[in-house]
CSV table of C-alpha atoms in Angstrom, one decimal:
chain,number,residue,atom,x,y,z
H,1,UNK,CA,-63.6,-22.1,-8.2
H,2,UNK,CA,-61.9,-24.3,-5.7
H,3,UNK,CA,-61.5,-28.3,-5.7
H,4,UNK,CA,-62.2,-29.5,-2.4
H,5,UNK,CA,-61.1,-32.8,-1.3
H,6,UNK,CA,-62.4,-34.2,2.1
H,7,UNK,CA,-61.4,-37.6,3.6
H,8,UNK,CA,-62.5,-39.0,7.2
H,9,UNK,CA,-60.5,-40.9,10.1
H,10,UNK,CA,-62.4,-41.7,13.0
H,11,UNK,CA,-60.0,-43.3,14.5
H,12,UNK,CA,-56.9,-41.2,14.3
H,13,UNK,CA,-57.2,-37.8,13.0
H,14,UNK,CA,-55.7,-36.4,10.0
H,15,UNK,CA,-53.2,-33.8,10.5
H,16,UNK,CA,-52.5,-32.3,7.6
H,17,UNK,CA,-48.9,-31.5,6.6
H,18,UNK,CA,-48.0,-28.8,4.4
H,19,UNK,CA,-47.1,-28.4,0.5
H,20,UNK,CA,-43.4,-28.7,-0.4
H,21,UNK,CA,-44.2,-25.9,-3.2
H,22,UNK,CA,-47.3,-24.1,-2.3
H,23,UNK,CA,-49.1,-23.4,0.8
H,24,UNK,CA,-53.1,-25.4,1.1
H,25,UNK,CA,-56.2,-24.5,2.9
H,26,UNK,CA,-57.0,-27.2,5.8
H,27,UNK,CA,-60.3,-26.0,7.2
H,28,UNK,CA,-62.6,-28.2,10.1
H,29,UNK,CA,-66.5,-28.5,9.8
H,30,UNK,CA,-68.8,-29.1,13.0
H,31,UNK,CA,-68.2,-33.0,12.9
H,32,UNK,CA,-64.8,-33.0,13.6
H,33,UNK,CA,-63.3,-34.1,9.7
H,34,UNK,CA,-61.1,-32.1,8.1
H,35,UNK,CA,-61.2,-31.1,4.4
H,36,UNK,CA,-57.8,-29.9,2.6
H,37,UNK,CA,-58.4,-27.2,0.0
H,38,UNK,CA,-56.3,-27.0,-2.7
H,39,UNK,CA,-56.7,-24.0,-4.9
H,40,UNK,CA,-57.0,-23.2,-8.8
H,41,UNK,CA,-53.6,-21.7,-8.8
H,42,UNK,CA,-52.0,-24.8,-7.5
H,43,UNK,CA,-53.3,-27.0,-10.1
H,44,UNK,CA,-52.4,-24.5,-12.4
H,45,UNK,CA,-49.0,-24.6,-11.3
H,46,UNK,CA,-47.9,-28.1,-11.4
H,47,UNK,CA,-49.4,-28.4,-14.7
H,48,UNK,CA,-46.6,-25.5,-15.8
H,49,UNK,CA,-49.6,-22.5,-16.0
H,50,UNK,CA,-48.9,-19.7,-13.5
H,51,UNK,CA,-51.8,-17.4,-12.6
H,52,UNK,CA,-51.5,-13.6,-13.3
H,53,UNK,CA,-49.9,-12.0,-9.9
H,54,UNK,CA,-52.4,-9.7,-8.5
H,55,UNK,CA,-51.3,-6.0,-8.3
H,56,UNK,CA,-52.7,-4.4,-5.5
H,57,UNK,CA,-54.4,-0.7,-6.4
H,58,UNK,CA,-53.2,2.4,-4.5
H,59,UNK,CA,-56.3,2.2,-2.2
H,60,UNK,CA,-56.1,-1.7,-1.8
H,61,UNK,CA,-53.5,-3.5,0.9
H,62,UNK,CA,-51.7,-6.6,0.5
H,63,UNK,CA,-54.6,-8.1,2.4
H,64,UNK,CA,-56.8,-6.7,0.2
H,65,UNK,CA,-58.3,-4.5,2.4
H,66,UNK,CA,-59.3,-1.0,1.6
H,67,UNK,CA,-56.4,1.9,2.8
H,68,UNK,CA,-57.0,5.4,3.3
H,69,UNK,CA,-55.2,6.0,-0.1
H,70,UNK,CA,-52.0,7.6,1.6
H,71,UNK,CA,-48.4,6.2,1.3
H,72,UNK,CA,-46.3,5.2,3.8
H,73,UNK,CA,-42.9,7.1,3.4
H,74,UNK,CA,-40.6,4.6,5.6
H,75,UNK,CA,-41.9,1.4,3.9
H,76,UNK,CA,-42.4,3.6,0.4
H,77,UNK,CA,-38.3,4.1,0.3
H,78,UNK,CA,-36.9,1.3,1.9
H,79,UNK,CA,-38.0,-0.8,-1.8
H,80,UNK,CA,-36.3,2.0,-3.5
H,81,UNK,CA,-32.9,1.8,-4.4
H,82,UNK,CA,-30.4,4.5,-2.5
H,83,UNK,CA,-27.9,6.6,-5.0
H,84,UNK,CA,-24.6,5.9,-4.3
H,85,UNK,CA,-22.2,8.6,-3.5
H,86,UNK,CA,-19.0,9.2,-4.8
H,87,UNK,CA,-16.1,8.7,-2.5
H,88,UNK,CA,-14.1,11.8,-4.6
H,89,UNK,CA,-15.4,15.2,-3.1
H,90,UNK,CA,-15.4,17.6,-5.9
H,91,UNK,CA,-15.0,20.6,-2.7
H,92,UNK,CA,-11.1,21.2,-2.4
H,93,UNK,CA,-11.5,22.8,0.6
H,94,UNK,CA,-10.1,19.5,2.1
H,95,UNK,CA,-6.7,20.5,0.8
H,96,UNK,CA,-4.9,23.4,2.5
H,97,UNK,CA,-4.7,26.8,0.8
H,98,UNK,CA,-2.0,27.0,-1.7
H,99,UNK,CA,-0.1,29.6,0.9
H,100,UNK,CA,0.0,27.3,3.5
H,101,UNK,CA,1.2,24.5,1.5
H,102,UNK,CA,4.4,26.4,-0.2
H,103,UNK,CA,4.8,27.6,3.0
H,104,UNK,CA,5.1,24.3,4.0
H,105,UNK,CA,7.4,22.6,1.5
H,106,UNK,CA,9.2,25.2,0.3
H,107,UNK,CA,10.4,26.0,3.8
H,108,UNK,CA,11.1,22.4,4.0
H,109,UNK,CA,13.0,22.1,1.1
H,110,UNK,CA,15.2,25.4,1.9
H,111,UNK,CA,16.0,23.9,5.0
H,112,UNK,CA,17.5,20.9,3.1
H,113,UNK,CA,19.2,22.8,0.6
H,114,UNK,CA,21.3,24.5,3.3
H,115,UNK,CA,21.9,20.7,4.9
H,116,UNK,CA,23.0,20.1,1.6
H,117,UNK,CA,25.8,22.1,1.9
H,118,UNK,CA,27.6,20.1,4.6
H,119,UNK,CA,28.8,17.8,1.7
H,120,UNK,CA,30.7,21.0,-0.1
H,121,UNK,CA,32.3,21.5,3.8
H,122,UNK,CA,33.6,17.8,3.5
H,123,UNK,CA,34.9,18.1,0.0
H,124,UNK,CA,36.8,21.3,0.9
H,125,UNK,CA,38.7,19.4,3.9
H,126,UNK,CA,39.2,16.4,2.5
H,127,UNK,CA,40.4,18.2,-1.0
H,128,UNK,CA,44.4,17.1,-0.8
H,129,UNK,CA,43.2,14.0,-0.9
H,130,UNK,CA,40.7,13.9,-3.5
H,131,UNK,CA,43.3,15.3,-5.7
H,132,UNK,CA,45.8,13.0,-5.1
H,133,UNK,CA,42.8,10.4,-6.2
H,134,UNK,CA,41.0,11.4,-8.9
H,135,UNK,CA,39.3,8.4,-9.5
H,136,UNK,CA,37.8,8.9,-6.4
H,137,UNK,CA,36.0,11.8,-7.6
H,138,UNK,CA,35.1,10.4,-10.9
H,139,UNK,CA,33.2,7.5,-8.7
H,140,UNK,CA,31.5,10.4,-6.3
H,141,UNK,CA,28.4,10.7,-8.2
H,142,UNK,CA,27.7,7.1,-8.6
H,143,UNK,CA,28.2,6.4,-5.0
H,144,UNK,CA,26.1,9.2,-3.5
H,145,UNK,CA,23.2,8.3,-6.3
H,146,UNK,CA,23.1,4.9,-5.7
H,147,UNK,CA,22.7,5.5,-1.6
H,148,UNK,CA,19.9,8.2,-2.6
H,149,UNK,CA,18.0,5.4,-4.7
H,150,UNK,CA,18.3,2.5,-1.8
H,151,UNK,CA,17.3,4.8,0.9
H,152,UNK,CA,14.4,6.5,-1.3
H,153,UNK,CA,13.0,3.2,-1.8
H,154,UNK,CA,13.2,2.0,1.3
H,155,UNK,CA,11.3,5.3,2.7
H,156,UNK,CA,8.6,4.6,-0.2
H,157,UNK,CA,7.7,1.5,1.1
H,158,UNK,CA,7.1,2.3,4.7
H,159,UNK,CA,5.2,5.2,3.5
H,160,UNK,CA,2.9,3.4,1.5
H,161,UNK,CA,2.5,1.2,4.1
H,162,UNK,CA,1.7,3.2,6.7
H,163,UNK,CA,-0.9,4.7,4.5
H,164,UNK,CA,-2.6,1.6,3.4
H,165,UNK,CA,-2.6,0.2,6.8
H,166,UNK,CA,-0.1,-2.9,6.4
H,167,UNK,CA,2.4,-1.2,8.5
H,168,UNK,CA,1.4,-1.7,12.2
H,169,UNK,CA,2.6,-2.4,15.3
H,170,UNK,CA,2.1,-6.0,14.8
H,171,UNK,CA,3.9,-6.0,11.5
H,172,UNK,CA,6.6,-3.2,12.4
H,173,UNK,CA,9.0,-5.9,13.6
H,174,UNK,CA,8.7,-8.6,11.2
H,175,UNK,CA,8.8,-5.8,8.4
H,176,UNK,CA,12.2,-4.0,10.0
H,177,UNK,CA,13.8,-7.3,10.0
H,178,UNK,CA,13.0,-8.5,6.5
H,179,UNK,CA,14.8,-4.4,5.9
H,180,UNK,CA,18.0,-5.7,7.6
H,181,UNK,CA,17.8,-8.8,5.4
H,182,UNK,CA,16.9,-6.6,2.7
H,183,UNK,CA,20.1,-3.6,3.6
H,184,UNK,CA,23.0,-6.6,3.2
H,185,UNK,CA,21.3,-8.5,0.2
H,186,UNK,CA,21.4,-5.0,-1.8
H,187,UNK,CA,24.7,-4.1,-0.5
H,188,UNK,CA,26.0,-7.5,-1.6
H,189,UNK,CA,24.2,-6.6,-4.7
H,190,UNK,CA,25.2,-3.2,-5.6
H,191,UNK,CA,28.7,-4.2,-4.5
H,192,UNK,CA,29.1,-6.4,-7.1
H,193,UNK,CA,27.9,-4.5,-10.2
H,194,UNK,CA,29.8,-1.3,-8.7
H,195,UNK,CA,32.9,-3.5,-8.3
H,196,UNK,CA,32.6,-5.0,-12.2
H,197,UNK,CA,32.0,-1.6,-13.1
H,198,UNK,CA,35.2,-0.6,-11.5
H,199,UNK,CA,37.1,-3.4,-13.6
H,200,UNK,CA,36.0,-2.8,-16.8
H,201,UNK,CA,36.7,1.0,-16.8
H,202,UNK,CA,40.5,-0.7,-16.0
H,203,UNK,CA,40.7,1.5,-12.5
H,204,UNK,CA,43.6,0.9,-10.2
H,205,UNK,CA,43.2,-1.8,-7.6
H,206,UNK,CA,43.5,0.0,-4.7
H,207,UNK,CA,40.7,2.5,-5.8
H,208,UNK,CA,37.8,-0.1,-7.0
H,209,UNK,CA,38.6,-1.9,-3.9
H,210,UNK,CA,37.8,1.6,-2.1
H,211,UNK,CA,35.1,2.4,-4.3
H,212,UNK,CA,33.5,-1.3,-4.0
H,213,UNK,CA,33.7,-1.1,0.3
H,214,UNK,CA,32.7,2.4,-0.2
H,215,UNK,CA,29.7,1.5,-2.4
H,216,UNK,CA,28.4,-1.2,0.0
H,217,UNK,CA,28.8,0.4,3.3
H,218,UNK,CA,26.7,3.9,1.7
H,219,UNK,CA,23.8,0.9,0.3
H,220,UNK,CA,23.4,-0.8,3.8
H,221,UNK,CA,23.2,2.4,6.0
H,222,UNK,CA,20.9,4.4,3.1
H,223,UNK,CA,18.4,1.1,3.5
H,224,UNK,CA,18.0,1.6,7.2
H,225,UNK,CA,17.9,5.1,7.2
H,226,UNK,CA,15.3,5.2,4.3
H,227,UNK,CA,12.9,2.2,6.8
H,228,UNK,CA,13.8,4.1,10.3
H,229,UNK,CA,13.5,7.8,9.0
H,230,UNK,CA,9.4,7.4,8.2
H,231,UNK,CA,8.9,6.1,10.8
H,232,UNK,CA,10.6,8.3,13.6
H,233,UNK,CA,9.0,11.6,11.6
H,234,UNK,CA,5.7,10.1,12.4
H,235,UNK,CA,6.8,9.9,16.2
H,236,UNK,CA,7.7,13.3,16.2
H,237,UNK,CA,4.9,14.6,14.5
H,238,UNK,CA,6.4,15.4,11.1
H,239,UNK,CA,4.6,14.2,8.2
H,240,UNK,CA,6.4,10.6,6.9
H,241,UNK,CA,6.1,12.3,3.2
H,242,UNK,CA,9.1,14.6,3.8
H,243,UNK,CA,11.8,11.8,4.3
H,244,UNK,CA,11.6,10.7,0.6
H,245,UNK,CA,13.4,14.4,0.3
H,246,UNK,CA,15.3,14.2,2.9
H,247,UNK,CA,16.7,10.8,2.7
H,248,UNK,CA,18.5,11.7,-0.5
H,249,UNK,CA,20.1,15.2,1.5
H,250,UNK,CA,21.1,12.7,4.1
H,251,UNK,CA,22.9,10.2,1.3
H,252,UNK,CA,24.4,12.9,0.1
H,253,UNK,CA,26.2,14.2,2.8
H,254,UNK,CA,26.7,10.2,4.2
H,255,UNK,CA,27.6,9.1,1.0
H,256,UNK,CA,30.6,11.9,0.7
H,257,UNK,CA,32.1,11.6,4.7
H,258,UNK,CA,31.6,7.6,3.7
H,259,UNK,CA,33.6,7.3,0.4
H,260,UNK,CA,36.8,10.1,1.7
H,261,UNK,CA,36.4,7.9,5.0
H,262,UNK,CA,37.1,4.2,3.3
H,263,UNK,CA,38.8,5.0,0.4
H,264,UNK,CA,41.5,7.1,3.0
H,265,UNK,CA,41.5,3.6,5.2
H,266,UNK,CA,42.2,1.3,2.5
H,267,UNK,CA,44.8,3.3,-0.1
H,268,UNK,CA,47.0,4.0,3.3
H,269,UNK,CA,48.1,0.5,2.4
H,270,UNK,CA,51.5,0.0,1.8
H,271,UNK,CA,50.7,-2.0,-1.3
H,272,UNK,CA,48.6,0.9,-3.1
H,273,UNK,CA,51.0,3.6,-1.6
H,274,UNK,CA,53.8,1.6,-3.8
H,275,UNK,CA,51.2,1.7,-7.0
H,276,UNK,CA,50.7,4.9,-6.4
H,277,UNK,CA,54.4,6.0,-6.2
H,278,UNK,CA,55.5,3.7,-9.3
H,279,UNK,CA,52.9,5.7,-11.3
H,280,UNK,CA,53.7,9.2,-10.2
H,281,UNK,CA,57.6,8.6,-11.2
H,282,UNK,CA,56.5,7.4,-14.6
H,283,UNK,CA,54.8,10.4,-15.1
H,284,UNK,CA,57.9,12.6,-13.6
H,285,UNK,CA,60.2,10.9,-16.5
H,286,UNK,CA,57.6,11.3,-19.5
């Protein structure tokens, strides 16, 4: 049953204005006054009882008017909630076949190991020398690992950046120049501990001077190889992923012509050629 409440304005009429919380009935009779209707379930409402919601039936309509009994599909599904789909596809036929991918990086890494061999050519040529400086030798393996290791993780970065999206051309140049930054503060770096390295194994000057200029000159070139190569294999075509392998081929052979290259320059010295000589005619009177 319904409360009706009717009030009269001759003068002005009323014009009803809605509810803040729920919506009223404002009907007109034939002498013009208006009569506001408000309903069980409002009262029921603001004094904190809410009504039972009404369930339409499967042949009833919102409206309440009768349906043919059938079901919409569109507006059926739209209320449902859609499955979500996993972004990992259990089908490996995404990947390529395992003969096309050995085919692939073994062929790639066969072609290195050949490159490889270029550092074996420079050894050979510059073997009078390394003789003559043994220490040299003894700081070979250090050097050419520690060039592998900058230039690798330089290449990792700009790999994982061109795959994530970060690397762009609007970021390529602010990125290549924090590398340069990056190629003398690790040089400056590595130097350093290679240098007190040097020192504490009680090596000859001339040679931890070699093995120090060596050390930072094989750092600074392996960082901007290792943030260049990526990204020229992607110019070409080549997939970026191979240039963490070959950066540490290239490191090696750098890393050997760098080292015979410096430490020649700075032991033809007078100064270490007179070290050299004092300790070669101790050891001819023992």
């Amino acid at each position: 049953t319904n409360i009706e409440l009717s009030f009269k304005n001759e003068k002005t009429p009323f014009r009803p204005k809605e509810a803040a919380h729920t919506p009223s009935r404002i009907s007109k009779d034939g002498g013009g006054n208006y009569s506001k209707a408000l309903s069980i379930e409002q009262t029921d409402e603001e004094e904190g009882n809410f009504p039972d919601l009404h369930i339409p039936s499967s042949g009833e309509d919102d409206d309440g008017s009768e349906s043919d009994g059938l079901i919409d599909d569109d507006s059926h599904n739209k209320h449902q909630p859609r499955p979500r789909h996993s972004t990992v596809c259990s089908n490996t036929s995404n990947f390529p076949s395992f003969r096309d991918d050995i085919k692939e990086r073994g062929g790639w890494l066969i072609g290195l190991l050949f490159l490889q061999s270029c550092s074996s050519f420079i050894i050979q040529y510059n073997e009078g020398f390394l003789q003559s400086h043994m220490v040299i030798v003894q700081f070979l393996t250090m050097l050419v690992g520690a060039g592998g290791n900058a230039g690798n993780q330089a290449s990792v970065r700009v790999i994982r950046g061109l795959a994530v999206g970060t690397l762009n051309e609007r970021t390529l140049k602010p990125f290549l120049m924090q590398e340069v930054k990056m190629a003398f503060g690790l040089s400056a770096l590595l130097g350093s501990t290679g240098f007190i390295r040097a020192a504490l194994f009680r090596t000859p000057v001339g040679e931890t001077i070699a093995v120090t200029a060596s050390l930072c000159a094989i750092v600074a070139i392996s960082v901007a190889l290792g943030s260049t190569l990526p990204l020229a294999m992607k110019k070409v075509g080549i997939d970026p992923a191979h240039s963490s392998t070959t950066i540490q081929v290239l490191m090696d052979i750098t890393g050997v012509l760098i080292t015979v290259c410096v430490s020649s320059v700075v032991l033809s010295f007078k100064v270490f050629m007179h070290d050299e000589d004092s300790v070669g005619g101790e050891d001819e009177v023992r």
